[in-house]
Every structure is written in structure tokens, then in C-alpha cells.
mmCIF file of C-alpha atoms and ligand atoms in Angstrom:
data_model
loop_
_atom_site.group_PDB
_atom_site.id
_atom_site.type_symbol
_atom_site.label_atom_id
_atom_site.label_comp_id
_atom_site.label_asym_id
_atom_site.label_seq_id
_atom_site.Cartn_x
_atom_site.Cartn_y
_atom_site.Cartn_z
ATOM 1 C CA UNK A 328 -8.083 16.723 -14.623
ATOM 2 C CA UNK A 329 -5.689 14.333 -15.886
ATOM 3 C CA UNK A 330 -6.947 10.833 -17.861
ATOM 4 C CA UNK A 331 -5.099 7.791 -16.559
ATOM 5 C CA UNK A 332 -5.375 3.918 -17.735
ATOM 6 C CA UNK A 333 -4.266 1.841 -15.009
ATOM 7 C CA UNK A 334 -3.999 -1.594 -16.300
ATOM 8 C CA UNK A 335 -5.273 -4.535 -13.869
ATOM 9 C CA UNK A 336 -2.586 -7.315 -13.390
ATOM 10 C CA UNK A 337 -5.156 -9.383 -12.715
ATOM 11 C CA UNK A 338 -5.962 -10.512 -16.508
ATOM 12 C CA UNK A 339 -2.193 -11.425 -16.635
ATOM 13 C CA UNK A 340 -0.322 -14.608 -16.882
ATOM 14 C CA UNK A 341 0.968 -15.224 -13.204
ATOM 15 C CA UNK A 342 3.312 -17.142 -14.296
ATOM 16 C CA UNK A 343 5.011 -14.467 -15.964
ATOM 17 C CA UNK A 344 3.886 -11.382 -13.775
ATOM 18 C CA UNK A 345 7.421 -9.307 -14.335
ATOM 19 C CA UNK A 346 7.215 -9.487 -18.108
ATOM 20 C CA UNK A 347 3.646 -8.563 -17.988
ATOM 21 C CA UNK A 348 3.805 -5.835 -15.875
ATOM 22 C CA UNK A 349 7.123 -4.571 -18.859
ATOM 23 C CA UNK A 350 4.646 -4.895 -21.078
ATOM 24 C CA UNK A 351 1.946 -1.928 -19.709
ATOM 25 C CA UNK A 352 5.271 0.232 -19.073
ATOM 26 C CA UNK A 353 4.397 3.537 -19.928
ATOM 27 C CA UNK A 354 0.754 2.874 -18.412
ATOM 28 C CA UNK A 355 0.214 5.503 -15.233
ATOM 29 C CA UNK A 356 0.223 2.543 -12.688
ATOM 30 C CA UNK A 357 0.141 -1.114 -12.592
ATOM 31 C CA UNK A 358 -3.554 -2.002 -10.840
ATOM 32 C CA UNK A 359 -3.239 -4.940 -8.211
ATOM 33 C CA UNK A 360 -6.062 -6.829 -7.372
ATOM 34 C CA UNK A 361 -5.495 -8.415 -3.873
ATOM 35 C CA UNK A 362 -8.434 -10.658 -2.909
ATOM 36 C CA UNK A 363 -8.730 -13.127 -0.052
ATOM 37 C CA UNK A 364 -11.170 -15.603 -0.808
ATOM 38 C CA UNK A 365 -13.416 -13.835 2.759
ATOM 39 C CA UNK A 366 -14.339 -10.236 1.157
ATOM 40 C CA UNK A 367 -14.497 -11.290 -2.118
ATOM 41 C CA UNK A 368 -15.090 -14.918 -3.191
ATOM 42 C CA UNK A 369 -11.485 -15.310 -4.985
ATOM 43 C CA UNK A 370 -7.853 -15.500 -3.975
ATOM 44 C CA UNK A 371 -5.436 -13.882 -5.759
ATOM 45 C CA UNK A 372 -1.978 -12.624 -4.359
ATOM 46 C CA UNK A 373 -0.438 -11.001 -1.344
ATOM 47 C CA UNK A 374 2.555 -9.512 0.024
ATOM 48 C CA UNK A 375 5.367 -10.858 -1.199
ATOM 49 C CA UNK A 376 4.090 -10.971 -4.442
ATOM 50 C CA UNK A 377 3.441 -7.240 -4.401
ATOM 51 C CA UNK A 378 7.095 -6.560 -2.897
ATOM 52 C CA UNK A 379 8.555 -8.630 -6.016
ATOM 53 C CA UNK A 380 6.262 -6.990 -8.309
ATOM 54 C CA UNK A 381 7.412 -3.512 -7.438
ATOM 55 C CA UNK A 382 11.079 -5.015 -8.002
ATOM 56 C CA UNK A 383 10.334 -5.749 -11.202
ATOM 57 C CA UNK A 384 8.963 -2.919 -12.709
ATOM 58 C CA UNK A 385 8.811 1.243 -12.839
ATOM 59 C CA UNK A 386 5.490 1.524 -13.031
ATOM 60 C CA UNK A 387 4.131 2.211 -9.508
ATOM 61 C CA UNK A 388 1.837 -0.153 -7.700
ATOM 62 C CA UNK A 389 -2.537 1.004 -7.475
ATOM 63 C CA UNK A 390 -2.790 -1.906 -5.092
ATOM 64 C CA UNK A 391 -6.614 -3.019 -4.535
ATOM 65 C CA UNK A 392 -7.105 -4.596 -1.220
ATOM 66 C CA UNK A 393 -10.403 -6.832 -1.872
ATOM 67 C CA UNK A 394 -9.592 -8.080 1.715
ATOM 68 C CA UNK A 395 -11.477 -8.179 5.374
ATOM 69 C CA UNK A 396 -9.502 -6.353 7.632
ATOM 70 C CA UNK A 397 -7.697 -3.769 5.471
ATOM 71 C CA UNK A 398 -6.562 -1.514 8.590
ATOM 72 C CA UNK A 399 -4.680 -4.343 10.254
ATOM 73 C CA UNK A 400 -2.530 -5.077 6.407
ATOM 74 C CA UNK A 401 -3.025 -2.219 4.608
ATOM 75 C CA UNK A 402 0.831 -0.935 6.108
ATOM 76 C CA UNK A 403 2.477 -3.883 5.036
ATOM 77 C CA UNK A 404 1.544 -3.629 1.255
ATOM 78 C CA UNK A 405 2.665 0.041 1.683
ATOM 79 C CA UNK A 406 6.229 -1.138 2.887
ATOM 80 C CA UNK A 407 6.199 -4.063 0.112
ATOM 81 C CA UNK A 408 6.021 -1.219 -2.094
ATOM 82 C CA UNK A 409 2.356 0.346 -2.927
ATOM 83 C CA UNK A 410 1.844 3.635 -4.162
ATOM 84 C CA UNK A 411 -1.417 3.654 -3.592
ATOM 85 C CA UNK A 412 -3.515 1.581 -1.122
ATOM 86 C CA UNK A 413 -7.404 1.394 -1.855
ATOM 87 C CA UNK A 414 -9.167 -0.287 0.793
ATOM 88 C CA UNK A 415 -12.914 -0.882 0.945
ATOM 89 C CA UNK A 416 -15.070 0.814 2.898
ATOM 90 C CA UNK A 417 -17.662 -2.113 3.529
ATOM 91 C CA UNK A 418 -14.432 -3.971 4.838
ATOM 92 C CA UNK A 419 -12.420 -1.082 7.501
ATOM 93 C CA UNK A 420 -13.122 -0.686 11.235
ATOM 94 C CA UNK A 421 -12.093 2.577 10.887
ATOM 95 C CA UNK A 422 -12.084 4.162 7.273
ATOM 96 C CA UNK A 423 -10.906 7.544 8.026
ATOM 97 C CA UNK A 424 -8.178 6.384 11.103
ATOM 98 C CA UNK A 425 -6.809 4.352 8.112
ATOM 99 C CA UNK A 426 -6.873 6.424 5.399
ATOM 100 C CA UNK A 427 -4.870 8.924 7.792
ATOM 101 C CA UNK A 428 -2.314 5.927 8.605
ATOM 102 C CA UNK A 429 -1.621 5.168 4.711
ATOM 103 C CA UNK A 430 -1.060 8.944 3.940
ATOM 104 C CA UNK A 431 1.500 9.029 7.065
ATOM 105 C CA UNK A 432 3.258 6.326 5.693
ATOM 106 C CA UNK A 433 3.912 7.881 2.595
ATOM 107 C CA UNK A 434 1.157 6.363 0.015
ATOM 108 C CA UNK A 435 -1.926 7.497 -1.306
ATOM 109 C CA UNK A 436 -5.183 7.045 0.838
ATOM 110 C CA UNK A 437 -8.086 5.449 -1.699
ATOM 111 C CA UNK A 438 -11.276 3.866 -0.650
ATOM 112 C CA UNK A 439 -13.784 1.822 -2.661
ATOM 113 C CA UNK A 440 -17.531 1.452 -2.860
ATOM 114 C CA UNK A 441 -18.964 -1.967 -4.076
ATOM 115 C CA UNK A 442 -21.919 -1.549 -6.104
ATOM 116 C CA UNK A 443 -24.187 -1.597 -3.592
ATOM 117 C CA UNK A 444 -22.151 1.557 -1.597
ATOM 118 C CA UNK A 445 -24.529 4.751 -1.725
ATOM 119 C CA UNK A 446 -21.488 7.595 -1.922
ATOM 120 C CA UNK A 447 -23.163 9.841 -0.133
ATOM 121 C CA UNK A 448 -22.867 9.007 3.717
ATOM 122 C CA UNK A 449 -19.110 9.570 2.939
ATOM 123 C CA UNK A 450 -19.304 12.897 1.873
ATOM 124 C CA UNK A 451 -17.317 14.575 4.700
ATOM 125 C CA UNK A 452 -14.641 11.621 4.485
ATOM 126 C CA UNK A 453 -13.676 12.458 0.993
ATOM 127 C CA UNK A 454 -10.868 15.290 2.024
ATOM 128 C CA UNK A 455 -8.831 12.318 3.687
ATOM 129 C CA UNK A 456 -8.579 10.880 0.617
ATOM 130 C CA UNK A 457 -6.625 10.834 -2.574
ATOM 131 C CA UNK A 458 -8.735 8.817 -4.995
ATOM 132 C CA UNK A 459 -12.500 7.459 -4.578
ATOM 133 C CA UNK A 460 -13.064 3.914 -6.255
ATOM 134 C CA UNK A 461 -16.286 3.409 -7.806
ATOM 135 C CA UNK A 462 -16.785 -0.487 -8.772
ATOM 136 C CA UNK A 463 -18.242 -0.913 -11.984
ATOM 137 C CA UNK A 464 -18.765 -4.657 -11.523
ATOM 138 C CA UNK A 465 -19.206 -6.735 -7.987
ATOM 139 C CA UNK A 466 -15.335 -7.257 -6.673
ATOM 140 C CA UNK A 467 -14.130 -10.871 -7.047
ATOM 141 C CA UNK A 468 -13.058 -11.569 -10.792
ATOM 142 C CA UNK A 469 -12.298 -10.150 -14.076
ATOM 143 C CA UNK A 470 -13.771 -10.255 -17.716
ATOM 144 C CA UNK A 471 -17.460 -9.247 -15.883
ATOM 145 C CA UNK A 472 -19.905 -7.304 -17.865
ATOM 146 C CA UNK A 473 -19.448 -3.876 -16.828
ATOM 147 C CA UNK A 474 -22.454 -2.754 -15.165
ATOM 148 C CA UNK A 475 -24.089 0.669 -16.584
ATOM 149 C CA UNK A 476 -26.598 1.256 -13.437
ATOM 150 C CA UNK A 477 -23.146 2.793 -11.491
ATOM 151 C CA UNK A 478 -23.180 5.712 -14.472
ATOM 152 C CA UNK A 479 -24.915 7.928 -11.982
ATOM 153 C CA UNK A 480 -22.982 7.486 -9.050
ATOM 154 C CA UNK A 481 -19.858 8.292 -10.912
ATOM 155 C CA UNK A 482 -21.588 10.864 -11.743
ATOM 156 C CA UNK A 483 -22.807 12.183 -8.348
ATOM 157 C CA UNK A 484 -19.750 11.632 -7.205
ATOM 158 C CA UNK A 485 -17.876 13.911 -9.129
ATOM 159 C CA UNK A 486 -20.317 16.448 -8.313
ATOM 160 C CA UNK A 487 -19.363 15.777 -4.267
ATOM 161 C CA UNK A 488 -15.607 15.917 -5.792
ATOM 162 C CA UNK A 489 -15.818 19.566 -7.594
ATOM 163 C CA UNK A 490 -18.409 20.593 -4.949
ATOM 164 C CA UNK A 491 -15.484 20.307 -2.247
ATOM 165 C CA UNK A 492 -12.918 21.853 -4.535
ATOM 166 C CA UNK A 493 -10.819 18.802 -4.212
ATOM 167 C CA UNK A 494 -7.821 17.393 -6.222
ATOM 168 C CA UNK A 495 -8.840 13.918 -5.581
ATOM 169 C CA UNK A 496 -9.043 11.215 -8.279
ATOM 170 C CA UNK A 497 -12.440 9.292 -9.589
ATOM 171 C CA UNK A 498 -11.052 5.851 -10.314
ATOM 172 C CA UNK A 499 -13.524 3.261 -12.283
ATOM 173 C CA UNK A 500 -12.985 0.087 -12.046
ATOM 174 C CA UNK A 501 -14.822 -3.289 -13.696
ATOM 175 C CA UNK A 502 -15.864 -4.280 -17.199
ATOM 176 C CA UNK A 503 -13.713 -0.719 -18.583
ATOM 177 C CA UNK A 504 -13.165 -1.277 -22.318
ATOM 178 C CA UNK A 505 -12.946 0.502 -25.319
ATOM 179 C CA UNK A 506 -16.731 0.417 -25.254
ATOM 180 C CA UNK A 507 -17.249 1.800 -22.290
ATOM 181 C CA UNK A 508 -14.855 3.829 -21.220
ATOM 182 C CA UNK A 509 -15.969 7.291 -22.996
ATOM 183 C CA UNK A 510 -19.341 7.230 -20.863
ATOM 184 C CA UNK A 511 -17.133 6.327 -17.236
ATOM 185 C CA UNK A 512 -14.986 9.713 -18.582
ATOM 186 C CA UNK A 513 -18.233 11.588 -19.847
ATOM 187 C CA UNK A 514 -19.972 10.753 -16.254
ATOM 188 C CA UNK A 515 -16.510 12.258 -14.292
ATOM 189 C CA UNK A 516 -14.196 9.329 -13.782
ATOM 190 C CA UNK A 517 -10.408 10.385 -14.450
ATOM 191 C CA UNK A 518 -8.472 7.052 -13.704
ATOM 192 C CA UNK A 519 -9.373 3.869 -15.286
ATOM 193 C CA UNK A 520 -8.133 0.474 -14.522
ATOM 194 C CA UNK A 521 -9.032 -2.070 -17.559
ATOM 195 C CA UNK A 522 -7.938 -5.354 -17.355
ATOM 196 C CA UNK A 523 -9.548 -7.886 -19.774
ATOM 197 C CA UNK A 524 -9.342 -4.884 -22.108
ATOM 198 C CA UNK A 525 -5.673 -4.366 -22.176
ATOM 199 C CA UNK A 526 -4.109 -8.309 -21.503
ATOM 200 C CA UNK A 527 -6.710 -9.323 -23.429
ATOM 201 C CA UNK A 528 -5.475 -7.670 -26.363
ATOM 202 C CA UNK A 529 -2.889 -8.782 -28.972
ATOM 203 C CA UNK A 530 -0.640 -5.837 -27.444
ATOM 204 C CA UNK A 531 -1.003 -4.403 -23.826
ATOM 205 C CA UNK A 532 0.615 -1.462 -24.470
ATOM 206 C CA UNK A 533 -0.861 -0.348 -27.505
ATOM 207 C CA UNK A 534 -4.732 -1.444 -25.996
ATOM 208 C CA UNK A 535 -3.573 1.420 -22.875
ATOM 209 C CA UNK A 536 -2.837 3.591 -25.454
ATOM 210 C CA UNK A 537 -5.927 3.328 -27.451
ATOM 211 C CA UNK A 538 -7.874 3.579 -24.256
ATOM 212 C CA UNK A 539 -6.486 6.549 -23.429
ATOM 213 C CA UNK A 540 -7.314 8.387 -26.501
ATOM 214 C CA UNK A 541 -11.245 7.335 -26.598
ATOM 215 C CA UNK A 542 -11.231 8.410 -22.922
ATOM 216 C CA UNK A 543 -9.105 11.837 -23.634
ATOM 217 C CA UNK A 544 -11.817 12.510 -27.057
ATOM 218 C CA UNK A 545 -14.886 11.891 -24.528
ATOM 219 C CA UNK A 546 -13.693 14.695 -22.074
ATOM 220 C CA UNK A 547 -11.034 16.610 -24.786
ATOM 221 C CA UNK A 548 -8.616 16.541 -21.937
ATOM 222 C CA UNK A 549 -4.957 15.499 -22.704
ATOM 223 C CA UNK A 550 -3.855 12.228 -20.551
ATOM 224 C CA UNK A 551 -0.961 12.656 -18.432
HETATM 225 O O1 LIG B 1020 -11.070 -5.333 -9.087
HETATM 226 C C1 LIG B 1020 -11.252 -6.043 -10.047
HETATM 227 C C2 LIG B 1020 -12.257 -7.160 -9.967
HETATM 228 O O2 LIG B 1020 -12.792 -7.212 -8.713
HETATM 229 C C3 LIG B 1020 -10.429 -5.872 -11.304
HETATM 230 O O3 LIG B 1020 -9.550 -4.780 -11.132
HETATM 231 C C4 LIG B 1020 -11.274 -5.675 -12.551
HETATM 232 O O4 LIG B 1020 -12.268 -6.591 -12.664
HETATM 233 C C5 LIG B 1020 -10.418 -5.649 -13.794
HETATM 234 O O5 LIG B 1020 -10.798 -6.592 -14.734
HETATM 235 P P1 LIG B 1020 -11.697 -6.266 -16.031
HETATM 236 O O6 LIG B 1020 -11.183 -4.971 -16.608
HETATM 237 O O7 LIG B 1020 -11.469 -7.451 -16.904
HETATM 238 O O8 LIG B 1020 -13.117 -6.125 -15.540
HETATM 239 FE FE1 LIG B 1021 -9.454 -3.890 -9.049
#
């Protein structure tokens, strides 16, 4: 299993998103938080801002659609340049029709559970997918207290993951810091997206890397 720290883009200055996404370089992806003011009670970017984004820097794009409708725009942020699409389950017509459509078009298939989002009626979708999001805070805004009750759906999750024999990554994502990453990583979670935590800190790229250790000592895995 291989630790990543995907730092959220979200905790940036958007006024200077192309020297703040140089600054995580070396991070495993650059998290995008998409939200649309319906889903989620916040706006933050779309599209085009994605397709500059990916312009402007080698990390690859772990876009976040907080968005009603994901199976009708999912595509586009995958030809703007996404690497990986997460879409929410509480917001897709058809979750597994569109998890199918974003592997086809060349990106990996993710869904996310809000807090709320029991894993288990999704058992049997998790083979069409390359990474399960479990939210650690509601969706909608950063800096929020991450929220400890999810520690056992992580958990059970992960058990649904190794129970399937699957490759699949447990992404956590909400409130990760350097205080509580090691229990996300103890309770199963591989890939962690921290935003506060990193562009919050003096320097981004040394927060990732510090994050990365604390998660690596929880689980004594090397990172990739
Ligand atoms: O999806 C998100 C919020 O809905 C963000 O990715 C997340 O909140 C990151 O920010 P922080 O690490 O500060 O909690
Ligand atoms: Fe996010």
C-alpha cells in the first residue's frame, strides 16, 4: 500500500494558483476542490481553471467534483486535464454508468461518501472504482475540524477493500493534519489530501513532507 499526501488547492491563494501548485511539486497530486454553490454551499472553480491549472504544473490533477450533476461534467474536467475524477455518490444518476465512462476516457474512476454515506450499500460497486473518498468533514469549505466519528468507516472500509482483494485507494479527506493523520493511516486510509495543513504552513512542501513521514511511521510503510 503506498502513502500519498495530496495537497488541497483549495487553502491556496487564487490569485496565484500556478505558483502554488510549484510549490507542492513533488506532492503525489494536486487535490481540486470543485464546488458549485447547489451540492455544497460554496463556489469555487471550474473548467477552465482546471485546464490552466494542469498547464501549469507536473503534478497531476485529484479533481473533487462537489457538484450536482457529476455524470453530465465529469468528461469535461477529464479533457481539461484530470487524472482523477471523484464524483459523489449522493450527487450521480448513475454512479457505476459513470464511473465506467471516466475509466474509458482515460482517468481514474473515484467516488465520495459525505459523512452521512453508510459504505456499505456500495459494496459490490467498489471493483469499478479506483479510489473510495471518505469525507472527514461535511464538503463545502476548508480549515473544518476534522471529524473523528468517520474513524470507523475508514476503517470498515478498508476491510470491504482487502476483503475484495482490490488495488483500490482509501483517500481521506477534511480536517487531515499532522494531528490527525497517523489515526486516518492506522484506521486504513492510504491517500491523504490536507489542505489547511500544508498552505497553511510557512512551507508547503516541507508540511507534505512532514505529513508523509507521521503517516508512513503510523503504518511503517514507505510513501511512494
Ligand atoms: O473537499 C474539501 C472540503 O470540502 C477540501 O479538500 C478539504 O476541506 C481540504 O481542506 P482542509 O485540509 O483544510 O480541511
Ligand atoms: Fe476535497
Amino acid at each position: 500500500m503506498a502513502l500519498q499526501i495530496n495537497p488541497s488547492i483549495l487553502s491556496a491563494d487564487f490569485s496565484r494558483l500556478a505558483d502554488e501548485a510549484k510549490a507542492v511539486e513533488g506532492a503525489d497530486w494536486l487535490h481540486v476542490d470543485v464546488m458549485d454553490n447547489h451540492f455544497v454551499p460554496n463556489l469555487t472553480l471550474g473548467v477552465p481553471v482546471v485546464d490552466s491549472l494542469g498547464k501549469a504544473t507536473e503534478t497531476p490533477l485529484d479533481c473533487h467534483l462537489m457538484i450536482d450533476d457529476p455524470d453530465r461534467w465529469a468528461p469535461q474536467y477529464i479533457e481539461a486535464g484530470a487524472g482523477s475524477v471523484t464524483f459523489h455518490v449522493e450527487a450521480a444518476a448513475a454512479p457505476v454508468r459513470l464511473a465506467r465512462e471516466i475509466r474509458a476516457k482515460g482517468a481514474r474512476a473515484s467516488m465520495a461518501l459525505k459523512p452521512a454515506t453508510p459504505i456499505e450499500p456500495y459494496e459490490d460497486l467498489l471493483p469499478e472504482l479506483d479510489m473510495l473518498l471518505v469525507m472527514t468533514v461535511e464538503p463545502g469549505f476548508g480549515g473544518q475540524a476534522f471529524l473523528d466519528i468517520m474513524l470507523p468507516k475508514i476503517r470498515r472500509t478498508r476491510q470491504l477493500i482487502d476483503k475484495h482483494g482490490l488495488q483500490m485507494w482509501l483517500q481521506v479527506d477534511g480536517g487531515v493534519s499532522a494531528a490527525t493523520i497517523e489515526r486516518c493511516a492506522e484506521a486504513g486510509a492510504d491517500v491523504f489530501v490536507a489542505g489547511s495543513a500544508v498552505y497553511g504552513a510557512d512551507d508547503p512542501a516541507k508540511a507534505v513532507q512532514a505529513l508523509r513521514q507521521l503517516a508512513e511511521k503510523a503504518t511503517g510503510t514507505p510513501g511512494t
